[in-house]
Coordinates of C-alpha atoms and ligand atoms in Angstrom, one line a residue:
G1 CA 0.0 -0.5 -0.1
A2 CA 1.5 3.6 -0.7
M3 CA -1.9 5.9 1.2
S4 CA -0.3 7.4 4.7
A5 CA -1.1 6.2 7.7
A6 CA -1.9 9.6 8.7
T7 CA -5.2 9.5 10.6
T8 CA -5.7 5.8 10.6
P9 CA -9.5 5.5 11.9
S10 CA -11.1 8.2 9.5
R11 CA -8.6 7.6 6.2
A12 CA -9.5 2.7 7.2
L13 CA -13.6 4.4 6.9
H14 CA -12.9 6.8 3.8
V15 CA -10.9 3.3 2.5
L16 CA -13.9 1.0 2.8
N17 CA -16.3 3.4 2.1
T18 CA -14.6 4.5 -1.3
V19 CA -12.2 1.1 -2.1
W20 CA -15.0 -1.5 -0.8
G21 CA -18.0 0.4 -1.2
Y22 CA -19.0 -0.9 2.3
P23 CA -21.4 1.6 4.4
A24 CA -18.8 -0.2 7.8
F25 CA -17.0 -2.3 9.4
R26 CA -18.5 -5.0 10.6
G27 CA -18.2 -5.9 14.8
V28 CA -14.0 -5.9 15.2
Q29 CA -12.8 -5.0 12.1
S30 CA -12.6 -2.2 13.3
K31 CA -10.1 -2.0 16.1
I32 CA -8.1 -4.9 14.1
V33 CA -7.9 -2.3 11.1
E34 CA -6.1 0.0 13.7
R35 CA -4.8 -1.7 15.4
V36 CA -2.2 -3.9 12.0
A37 CA -2.2 -1.0 10.4
A38 CA -0.1 1.4 13.5
G39 CA 1.9 -1.4 13.3
G40 CA 0.8 -3.9 15.7
N41 CA 0.7 -7.9 15.5
A42 CA -2.7 -9.1 16.3
L43 CA -4.4 -12.8 16.5
V44 CA -7.8 -13.1 14.4
L45 CA -10.6 -15.7 15.0
M46 CA -13.4 -15.4 13.4
P47 CA -15.9 -17.5 12.0
T48 CA -15.8 -18.7 7.8
G49 CA -17.4 -15.7 6.4
G50 CA -17.1 -13.0 8.9
G51 CA -15.0 -11.0 7.4
K52 CA -11.4 -11.6 8.2
S53 CA -10.1 -10.9 4.8
L54 CA -10.6 -6.8 5.4
C55 CA -8.0 -7.5 8.5
Y56 CA -5.4 -7.9 6.8
Q57 CA -6.3 -6.0 3.3
L58 CA -6.9 -3.0 4.0
P59 CA -4.4 -2.2 6.8
S60 CA -2.4 -3.3 3.7
L61 CA -4.0 0.1 1.6
L62 CA -3.3 2.1 5.0
R63 CA 0.8 1.0 6.0
E64 CA 4.3 1.5 2.9
G65 CA 4.6 -1.7 1.4
V66 CA 3.6 -4.4 0.1
G67 CA 1.2 -7.2 1.8
V68 CA 2.6 -10.5 2.5
V69 CA -0.5 -13.2 2.8
V70 CA 0.1 -16.6 4.1
S71 CA -2.0 -19.0 2.5
P72 CA -2.3 -22.6 1.8
L73 CA -4.9 -22.4 -0.5
I74 CA -4.0 -22.6 -3.6
A75 CA -6.1 -22.9 -6.0
L76 CA -8.3 -19.5 -4.3
M77 CA -4.9 -18.0 -4.5
K78 CA -5.9 -16.7 -8.5
D79 CA -9.7 -16.0 -7.6
Q80 CA -8.9 -13.6 -4.9
V81 CA -6.3 -11.7 -6.6
D82 CA -8.5 -11.2 -9.2
A83 CA -11.1 -10.5 -6.6
L84 CA -8.3 -7.5 -5.4
R85 CA -7.3 -6.7 -9.1
A86 CA -11.4 -5.3 -9.9
L87 CA -11.8 -3.3 -6.7
G88 CA -8.4 -1.7 -8.5
L89 CA -5.8 -3.2 -6.3
R90 CA -2.3 -4.4 -7.6
A91 CA -2.2 -7.3 -6.1
A92 CA -0.2 -11.0 -7.3
Y93 CA 0.7 -14.3 -6.1
L94 CA 3.2 -16.4 -6.0
N95 CA 3.2 -19.7 -5.9
S96 CA 3.6 -23.9 -7.7
T97 CA 0.6 -22.8 -10.7
L98 CA 3.2 -19.5 -11.8
L99 CA 5.3 -20.7 -14.5
P100 CA 9.6 -19.6 -13.9
H101 CA 9.2 -16.4 -16.1
E102 CA 5.3 -15.4 -14.4
A103 CA 7.1 -15.0 -11.0
R104 CA 9.9 -13.5 -12.3
E105 CA 7.6 -10.6 -13.0
V106 CA 5.8 -10.8 -9.4
E107 CA 9.0 -10.8 -8.6
E108 CA 10.3 -7.5 -10.4
A109 CA 6.5 -6.0 -9.6
L110 CA 7.2 -6.9 -5.3
L111 CA 11.2 -5.1 -4.9
R112 CA 9.8 -2.1 -7.5
G113 CA 7.4 -1.3 -4.1
E114 CA 4.5 -2.2 -6.7
L115 CA 2.1 -4.1 -4.8
D116 CA -0.4 -4.0 -1.9
L117 CA -1.0 -7.9 -2.2
L118 CA 1.1 -10.9 -2.4
Y119 CA -0.1 -13.9 -2.1
V120 CA 2.1 -16.7 -1.6
A121 CA 2.0 -20.4 -0.3
P122 CA 4.0 -21.1 2.1
E123 CA 6.4 -23.5 1.0
R124 CA 7.1 -21.4 -1.7
L125 CA 7.9 -18.1 1.2
L126 CA 10.1 -20.5 3.1
M127 CA 12.5 -20.7 0.0
P128 CA 15.6 -19.0 0.4
R129 CA 14.9 -16.9 -2.6
T130 CA 11.8 -16.0 -1.3
L131 CA 12.7 -14.8 1.6
E132 CA 15.6 -13.0 0.7
L133 CA 13.5 -11.6 -2.0
L134 CA 11.4 -10.2 1.0
G135 CA 14.7 -8.6 2.6
R136 CA 14.8 -6.0 -0.8
A137 CA 11.4 -5.7 -0.4
P138 CA 9.1 -2.5 1.4
I139 CA 7.4 -5.0 3.3
A140 CA 4.3 -3.4 5.3
L141 CA 2.6 -6.9 7.0
F142 CA 1.9 -10.8 7.5
A143 CA -1.2 -12.5 6.9
I144 CA -0.6 -15.8 8.1
D145 CA -4.4 -17.1 6.7
E146 CA -5.8 -20.9 8.4
A147 CA -3.1 -19.5 10.6
H148 CA -4.6 -22.9 12.6
C149 CA -2.3 -25.3 9.9
V150 CA 0.1 -24.8 12.4
S151 CA -1.2 -27.1 15.6
Q152 CA -1.4 -30.3 15.1
W153 CA -3.5 -30.0 17.1
G154 CA -5.6 -28.8 14.4
H155 CA -7.9 -30.7 11.5
D156 CA -5.9 -29.2 9.1
F157 CA -2.1 -29.2 10.3
R158 CA 1.2 -28.1 7.5
P159 CA 4.5 -29.0 9.1
E160 CA 5.5 -26.3 6.2
Y161 CA 2.9 -23.5 8.5
Q162 CA 5.1 -24.8 11.8
Q163 CA 8.2 -23.2 9.7
L164 CA 7.2 -20.1 9.7
A165 CA 8.7 -19.9 13.1
E166 CA 11.2 -18.4 10.5
L167 CA 8.8 -15.4 10.0
P168 CA 8.9 -13.6 13.3
E169 CA 12.8 -14.1 12.9
R170 CA 14.1 -12.7 10.2
F171 CA 11.1 -10.0 9.8
P172 CA 10.7 -9.3 14.0
D173 CA 10.2 -5.5 13.2
I174 CA 7.5 -5.7 10.9
P175 CA 3.8 -7.0 11.7
R176 CA 2.9 -10.0 12.3
V177 CA -1.7 -10.8 11.7
A178 CA -2.6 -14.5 11.7
L179 CA -6.4 -15.3 10.8
T180 CA -8.8 -18.5 11.4
A181 CA -11.7 -19.2 11.9
T182 CA -11.1 -22.3 13.9
A183 CA -9.6 -22.5 16.9
D184 CA -9.5 -24.2 20.4
E185 CA -6.7 -22.8 23.7
R186 CA -4.8 -25.1 22.5
T187 CA -4.3 -24.1 18.8
R188 CA -4.5 -20.7 20.0
A189 CA -1.2 -21.4 21.9
D190 CA 0.3 -22.7 19.3
I191 CA 0.0 -20.4 16.6
K192 CA 1.6 -17.8 20.1
S193 CA 4.0 -19.7 19.7
V194 CA 5.2 -20.5 16.3
L195 CA 4.3 -17.0 15.3
H196 CA 5.7 -15.1 18.4
L197 CA 2.2 -13.5 18.7
W198 CA 2.7 -13.8 23.1
D199 CA 1.3 -10.5 23.3
A200 CA -0.2 -9.4 20.4
P201 CA -4.0 -9.1 21.5
E202 CA -6.8 -11.6 20.4
F203 CA -9.9 -10.1 18.3
I204 CA -12.3 -13.3 19.3
S205 CA -16.2 -12.9 17.5
S206 CA -18.9 -15.1 18.3
F207 CA -19.1 -18.6 16.2
D208 CA -22.8 -18.6 16.3
R209 CA -24.8 -18.0 13.5
P210 CA -28.3 -17.0 14.8
N211 CA -30.0 -18.0 10.9
I212 CA -28.8 -21.3 10.5
Q213 CA -31.5 -23.9 12.2
Y214 CA -29.6 -27.1 12.7
R215 CA -31.7 -30.0 13.2
V216 CA -29.8 -34.0 13.4
M217 CA -32.6 -37.3 12.8
L218 CA -31.4 -39.9 12.6
K219 CA -31.2 -42.5 9.2
S220 CA -33.8 -44.6 8.2
S221 CA -33.1 -43.7 4.3
P222 CA -31.2 -41.2 3.6
K223 CA -32.4 -40.1 0.2
T224 CA -35.6 -39.9 0.8
Q225 CA -35.4 -38.3 3.5
L226 CA -33.1 -35.1 1.5
L227 CA -36.2 -35.7 -1.0
E228 CA -38.9 -35.0 1.4
F229 CA -36.2 -32.5 3.7
I230 CA -35.6 -30.5 -0.1
R231 CA -39.2 -31.0 -1.3
T232 CA -41.4 -29.6 1.7
E233 CA -39.0 -27.0 3.0
H234 CA -36.2 -26.0 -0.1
A235 CA -37.8 -26.9 -2.5
G236 CA -36.3 -24.6 -5.7
D237 CA -33.4 -23.0 -3.0
A238 CA -29.8 -23.1 -3.7
G239 CA -28.3 -25.8 -1.5
I240 CA -25.2 -28.5 -0.7
V241 CA -25.8 -32.1 0.3
Y242 CA -22.4 -33.3 1.8
C243 CA -21.6 -37.7 0.9
L244 CA -18.7 -39.1 2.9
S245 CA -17.4 -40.8 -0.9
R246 CA -17.1 -40.3 -4.2
K247 CA -19.9 -43.0 -4.5
S248 CA -22.6 -41.7 -3.3
V249 CA -21.8 -38.0 -4.4
D250 CA -22.9 -39.9 -8.1
D251 CA -25.6 -41.5 -6.9
T252 CA -27.6 -38.8 -4.7
A253 CA -26.8 -36.4 -8.1
K254 CA -28.3 -39.1 -10.6
W255 CA -31.2 -39.2 -8.4
L256 CA -31.8 -36.4 -7.6
Q257 CA -32.0 -35.5 -10.9
A258 CA -34.4 -38.3 -11.8
Q259 CA -36.4 -36.7 -9.2
G260 CA -36.8 -33.6 -11.1
I261 CA -34.0 -31.9 -9.1
E262 CA -32.0 -29.8 -10.0
A263 CA -27.9 -30.7 -9.4
V264 CA -24.5 -31.2 -10.1
A265 CA -22.5 -33.7 -8.6
Y266 CA -18.2 -32.4 -6.7
H267 CA -15.4 -33.9 -6.2
A268 CA -11.7 -35.0 -6.2
G269 CA -12.8 -38.0 -8.8
L270 CA -13.6 -34.8 -11.4
S271 CA -12.0 -33.5 -13.6
P272 CA -10.7 -29.7 -13.2
R273 CA -13.0 -28.9 -15.8
E274 CA -15.8 -30.3 -14.2
R275 CA -15.4 -28.9 -11.3
N276 CA -14.8 -26.5 -12.4
L277 CA -18.2 -25.7 -13.9
A278 CA -19.5 -27.6 -11.1
Q279 CA -19.0 -24.3 -9.3
E280 CA -19.4 -21.5 -11.6
R281 CA -22.4 -23.2 -12.6
F282 CA -23.8 -23.1 -7.9
L283 CA -22.0 -19.8 -7.8
N284 CA -24.4 -18.3 -11.2
E285 CA -27.8 -20.2 -11.1
E286 CA -30.9 -19.6 -9.2
G287 CA -31.3 -23.1 -6.9
L288 CA -28.5 -25.7 -8.1
I289 CA -27.7 -28.0 -5.4
V290 CA -24.5 -28.8 -5.6
V291 CA -23.8 -33.1 -3.9
A292 CA -19.9 -32.8 -3.5
T293 CA -17.3 -34.6 -0.6
V294 CA -15.7 -32.2 1.4
A295 CA -13.4 -30.9 -1.5
F296 CA -16.5 -28.4 -2.5
G297 CA -16.9 -25.6 -0.5
M298 CA -13.5 -23.6 0.4
G299 CA -14.1 -20.3 0.0
I300 CA -16.7 -20.5 -2.4
D301 CA -18.2 -17.5 -0.8
K302 CA -22.6 -17.9 -2.0
P303 CA -24.3 -15.8 0.0
N304 CA -27.9 -17.2 -0.1
V305 CA -27.0 -21.4 -0.1
R306 CA -30.2 -21.6 1.7
F307 CA -29.0 -25.1 3.3
V308 CA -26.8 -27.8 3.6
A309 CA -27.3 -31.6 4.3
H310 CA -25.1 -33.7 5.4
L311 CA -25.4 -37.0 4.5
D312 CA -22.6 -39.1 5.3
L313 CA -21.4 -37.6 9.6
P314 CA -18.3 -35.0 9.6
K315 CA -15.5 -35.9 11.1
S316 CA -14.7 -32.9 13.0
M317 CA -16.8 -30.0 15.0
E318 CA -15.0 -28.1 13.1
G319 CA -15.6 -29.6 10.3
Y320 CA -19.3 -29.5 10.5
Y321 CA -19.0 -26.1 12.1
Q322 CA -17.0 -25.3 8.1
E323 CA -19.3 -27.1 6.1
T324 CA -22.8 -26.1 7.7
G325 CA -20.8 -21.9 8.0
R326 CA -21.4 -21.8 4.2
A327 CA -25.1 -21.9 4.4
G328 CA -26.3 -18.1 5.2
R329 CA -24.1 -15.7 4.8
D330 CA -26.8 -13.5 3.2
S331 CA -28.8 -13.8 7.4
L332 CA -30.9 -14.9 6.0
A333 CA -32.7 -18.0 7.7
S334 CA -31.4 -21.0 6.4
T335 CA -30.8 -24.7 7.5
A336 CA -28.3 -27.5 8.3
W337 CA -29.9 -30.2 8.2
M338 CA -28.1 -33.9 9.2
V339 CA -29.1 -37.5 8.9
Y340 CA -26.8 -39.8 10.8
G341 CA -26.8 -43.3 12.7
L342 CA -25.7 -46.9 14.0
A343 CA -23.3 -47.4 11.0
D344 CA -22.5 -43.6 10.7
V345 CA -20.3 -44.3 14.1
V346 CA -19.0 -47.8 13.5
N347 CA -17.9 -46.6 10.3
V348 CA -16.0 -43.6 11.3
R349 CA -14.3 -45.3 14.7
R350 CA -13.4 -47.8 11.5
M351 CA -11.9 -44.5 8.8
L352 CA -10.1 -43.3 12.2
A353 CA -8.1 -47.1 13.9
Q354 CA -7.1 -47.5 10.4
S355 CA -5.2 -44.5 9.6
D356 CA -2.0 -44.4 10.1
A357 CA -1.1 -41.6 11.4
P358 CA 1.1 -41.9 14.9
E359 CA -0.9 -41.9 18.0
E360 CA -1.1 -38.4 19.1
V361 CA -2.9 -37.5 16.2
K362 CA -5.4 -40.1 16.1
R363 CA -5.6 -39.4 20.0
V364 CA -6.8 -35.7 18.5
E365 CA -8.9 -37.0 15.5
S366 CA -11.0 -39.1 17.8
A367 CA -11.7 -36.3 21.2
K368 CA -13.3 -34.6 17.4
L369 CA -15.2 -36.8 17.0
E370 CA -16.2 -37.9 20.2
A371 CA -16.9 -33.8 20.4
L372 CA -19.7 -34.1 17.3
L373 CA -21.5 -37.4 18.3
T374 CA -22.1 -36.1 21.8
Y375 CA -23.7 -33.0 19.7
C376 CA -25.9 -35.0 17.4
E377 CA -27.0 -37.5 20.8
T378 CA -27.0 -34.0 23.0
A379 CA -31.1 -34.4 24.6
S380 CA -29.5 -30.1 24.8
C381 CA -30.1 -27.1 22.8
R382 CA -27.4 -28.3 19.5
R383 CA -26.4 -24.0 19.4
Q384 CA -25.3 -24.5 23.2
V385 CA -22.9 -28.0 23.1
L386 CA -21.9 -26.6 19.4
L387 CA -20.5 -23.2 21.2
A388 CA -19.4 -24.3 24.2
Y389 CA -16.9 -26.0 22.2
F390 CA -15.6 -23.2 20.9
G391 CA -15.2 -21.8 24.0
E392 CA -17.9 -19.8 23.7
T393 CA -20.7 -19.8 26.3
L394 CA -24.7 -19.3 25.4
E395 CA -27.1 -18.5 28.2
E396 CA -30.2 -19.7 26.7
P397 CA -31.2 -22.7 24.7
C398 CA -31.7 -20.9 21.2
G399 CA -35.2 -21.5 20.1
N400 CA -33.9 -22.5 16.7
C401 CA -32.0 -26.2 16.6
D402 CA -34.1 -29.0 16.3
T403 CA -34.0 -30.1 19.5
C404 CA -35.0 -26.8 21.1
L405 CA -38.0 -26.6 18.2
Q406 CA -39.6 -30.9 19.6
P407 CA -37.4 -31.4 23.0
P408 CA -36.3 -35.4 22.8
Q409 CA -37.8 -37.5 25.2
S410 CA -34.9 -39.1 27.3
R411 CA -34.8 -41.8 30.0
D412 CA -33.2 -43.8 32.0
M413 CA -32.7 -46.6 29.5
T414 CA -30.1 -48.4 32.1
R415 CA -31.2 -52.3 32.3
E416 CA -30.9 -51.5 28.5
A417 CA -27.2 -50.4 28.9
Q418 CA -26.4 -53.3 31.0
M419 CA -28.3 -55.9 28.5
A420 CA -26.9 -54.6 25.5
L421 CA -22.7 -54.2 26.7
S422 CA -23.2 -57.5 28.7
A423 CA -24.6 -59.4 25.4
A424 CA -21.1 -57.8 23.6
V425 CA -19.6 -59.2 26.7
R426 CA -20.9 -62.6 26.7
T427 CA -20.3 -63.0 22.5
G428 CA -16.6 -62.6 23.3
N429 CA -16.5 -58.7 22.6
R430 CA -16.3 -60.3 18.4
F431 CA -20.2 -59.2 17.0
G432 CA -21.4 -56.6 15.1
A433 CA -24.5 -54.4 15.9
A434 CA -27.3 -57.5 13.9
H435 CA -26.3 -60.1 16.0
L436 CA -25.9 -58.5 19.6
T437 CA -29.9 -58.0 18.6
D438 CA -30.8 -61.1 17.6
V439 CA -28.6 -62.3 20.7
L440 CA -31.5 -59.7 22.7
R441 CA -34.5 -60.5 21.3
G442 CA -33.5 -64.1 21.4
N443 CA -33.9 -64.8 17.8
Q444 CA -33.2 -67.7 16.6
T445 CA -31.1 -67.4 13.8
E446 CA -29.3 -70.0 12.0
R447 CA -26.5 -67.7 13.1
I448 CA -26.7 -67.9 16.6
T449 CA -27.4 -71.6 17.1
A450 CA -23.8 -72.4 15.2
L451 CA -22.1 -70.3 17.2
G452 CA -24.7 -71.8 20.8
H453 CA -25.1 -67.5 21.2
H454 CA -29.1 -69.6 21.7
Q455 CA -27.2 -71.1 25.7
L456 CA -25.9 -67.8 26.5
P457 CA -28.1 -66.2 29.4
T458 CA -28.5 -62.6 28.0
F459 CA -30.2 -64.0 24.5
G460 CA -34.0 -63.3 24.6
V461 CA -33.7 -61.3 27.9
G462 CA -34.2 -58.3 25.5
G463 CA -38.1 -59.6 24.1
Q464 CA -39.8 -56.6 25.0
H465 CA -38.2 -53.9 22.7
D466 CA -37.8 -54.4 18.7
D467 CA -34.8 -53.8 16.6
K468 CA -35.0 -50.6 16.1
T469 CA -35.5 -49.5 19.4
W470 CA -32.2 -52.0 20.4
R471 CA -30.4 -50.0 17.8
S472 CA -30.8 -47.1 18.8
V473 CA -29.2 -49.1 22.6
I474 CA -26.2 -50.0 20.7
R475 CA -25.8 -47.1 18.0
Q476 CA -25.9 -44.0 21.7
L477 CA -23.6 -46.3 23.1
L478 CA -21.0 -46.5 20.7
S479 CA -21.3 -42.0 20.3
L480 CA -20.8 -42.6 24.1
G481 CA -17.7 -44.7 24.1
Y482 CA -19.4 -47.7 25.7
L483 CA -19.0 -50.1 23.0
V484 CA -16.0 -49.2 20.4
A485 CA -16.2 -51.2 17.3
D486 CA -12.5 -53.2 15.6
D487 CA -11.6 -53.6 11.8
H488 CA -14.8 -55.6 11.3
Y489 CA -17.7 -54.0 12.5
G490 CA -17.5 -56.3 16.1
L491 CA -18.1 -54.0 19.2
S492 CA -16.6 -54.3 22.7
A493 CA -17.8 -53.5 25.7
T494 CA -14.6 -50.7 26.6
P495 CA -13.1 -50.2 30.7
K496 CA -15.7 -47.4 30.3
S497 CA -19.1 -49.4 30.5
R498 CA -17.1 -51.0 33.7
A499 CA -18.9 -48.8 35.8
L500 CA -22.4 -49.3 34.0
L501 CA -22.8 -52.6 34.2
K502 CA -21.9 -52.8 38.3
G503 CA -24.6 -50.8 38.3
E504 CA -22.4 -47.7 40.2
T505 CA -23.4 -45.2 37.8
R506 CA -27.1 -45.2 35.6
L507 CA -28.2 -43.3 31.8
N508 CA -29.9 -41.4 30.5
L509 CA -30.8 -42.4 26.6
R510 CA -32.8 -40.3 24.7
E511 CA -35.5 -41.7 23.1
D512 CA -35.2 -42.0 18.4
T513 CA -38.1 -39.7 17.4
L514 CA -37.7 -38.9 13.7
L515 CA -38.6 -34.7 13.9
P516 CA -42.3 -34.7 12.4
R517 CA -41.7 -31.9 10.1
E518 CA -44.8 -30.4 10.3
K519 CA -43.3 -29.4 13.9
V520 CA -40.3 -27.6 13.7
V521 CA -40.9 -23.4 12.8
K522 CA -39.7 -21.5 9.7
R523 CA -38.2 -18.5 11.4
G524 CA -37.1 -15.2 9.7
S525 CA -38.0 -16.5 6.2
Ligands
ADP601 P1 -13.3 -15.0 6.0 O1 -12.4 -15.0 5.4 O2 -14.0 -14.6 7.1 O3 -14.6 -16.2 5.7 P2 -14.3 -13.1 4.0 O4 -13.0 -12.3 4.6 O5 -14.3 -13.7 2.4 O6 -14.2 -13.5 5.4 O7 -15.9 -11.8 3.7 C1 -16.8 -13.0 3.0 C2 -18.4 -11.7 3.1 O8 -18.2 -10.5 3.4 C3 -17.4 -11.4 1.6 O9 -18.5 -11.3 0.7 C4 -17.0 -9.8 2.3 O10 -17.5 -9.3 1.1 C5 -17.6 -9.3 3.3 N1 -18.1 -7.6 4.5 C6 -16.9 -8.1 4.7 N2 -16.6 -7.2 5.5 C7 -17.6 -6.2 4.9 C8 -17.4 -5.2 5.6 N3 -17.6 -4.3 6.3 N4 -18.9 -5.1 5.1 C9 -19.9 -6.1 3.8 N5 -19.9 -6.6 3.6 C10 -18.2 -7.0 3.9
ZN602 ZN1 -31.5 -24.6 20.3

């Protein structure tokens, strides 16, 4: 940036008005801009869509030199730079997608002081050549976007981000602003330590998205449930449907199309051309539904996404928050809708167990999964559970989630839990939910007879409940960590279950009620 830093607050507002055309700052933006423009460091925690970019773009204009933006999202750099150029700013990027002569042009512009903003991938920034160049160029500030990538605790750890410790050492006097949408306390501590931000104030905005209605329901026939949801509540609306596998993305998109619903598939198995086309269509058409794996959505800034649906369980609370956060950026009423069931719990648990990640990473991932399962199974306000996970307290139940709108019944199911756990133990901790249900219900299947399980004391003790109830009990025991699943879907009782089996603790479980749709009050639309 080349503008003078004198009288920052009014100057900042003026730039906001004239360059961006926005009438006012949002929330803490003005405080951050003021501090960074004055040469201070800052740690910014703002949910996706909160307006982080402005917090470094604007100070870059107010300060002498170029604002260097470190971002891991190479695929988005070109779009970000194009958007800035459309505002009349002098922006460029350096990453591995540039041809050598293109990179040279950018470097020359940098040295001549002809850039307001420069986006750089971390691995590029850390190359001796780039560091040396930056040492010779006037620099306004360093913005470290997606700063949670420095942390092993984060869901997106990137080793090259840890090496950004190089920045404060080489450029101690240049302000650093670290930004992220997801950072629990441990991650925040890591960011501060790697980027030497101990003295930097933390600017934290609320993660609450009051216009998003959160709903989780039991998965029975996911595609039909989805269709019913779309037809009755979001006909003609733009939405994103997340599935775990490419195959289910393709199947679901085709199926929706066959039902007369405008839908397009998006996953990493498609060619870049097909992916671009899907993305373009989603941005430009009204009421298109994208069925996608998590590959879709990074940096997608479409304000009127009316719903985000999950047909499979995300891997973590962060993932869930980020994905659902793509709904309702225009602040109008939107829905975060998810179906989930026993098989999901078993599946994600297995995937975690089988991953080759180091033990420590696995432990972190499994803790994050636990939190999500707790969210799914909660009988109290979902928004309270969600915000609590991000360290925020919501005093009152929100009134705009399924559990608020129709509180689920929960009751003492200690007896049933004991029965299910002892069925697992007595059959050797290696059978799946279906077999355990047969044992509990006293179903004389061939397999039961062959294994002699009809002679167990547990056989038939649960005859008063139907299959659905037992699946629900077993799912909740899994979610709550009383049971674990092995590689072959076999369930075994965990040490946590001991106290329950001995009758030292009691357990309340919720009754699975498929939320009758008409009971859900739509708000604000
Ligand atoms: P984040 O990086 O936190 O996800 P962005 O910086 O991309 O969010 O901003 C999200 C959207 O909000 C963008 O469309 C941006 O133009 C808009 N925005 C940001 N700040 C303001 C503001 N002060 N006034 C109006 N719109 C804003
Ligand atoms: Zn609520």
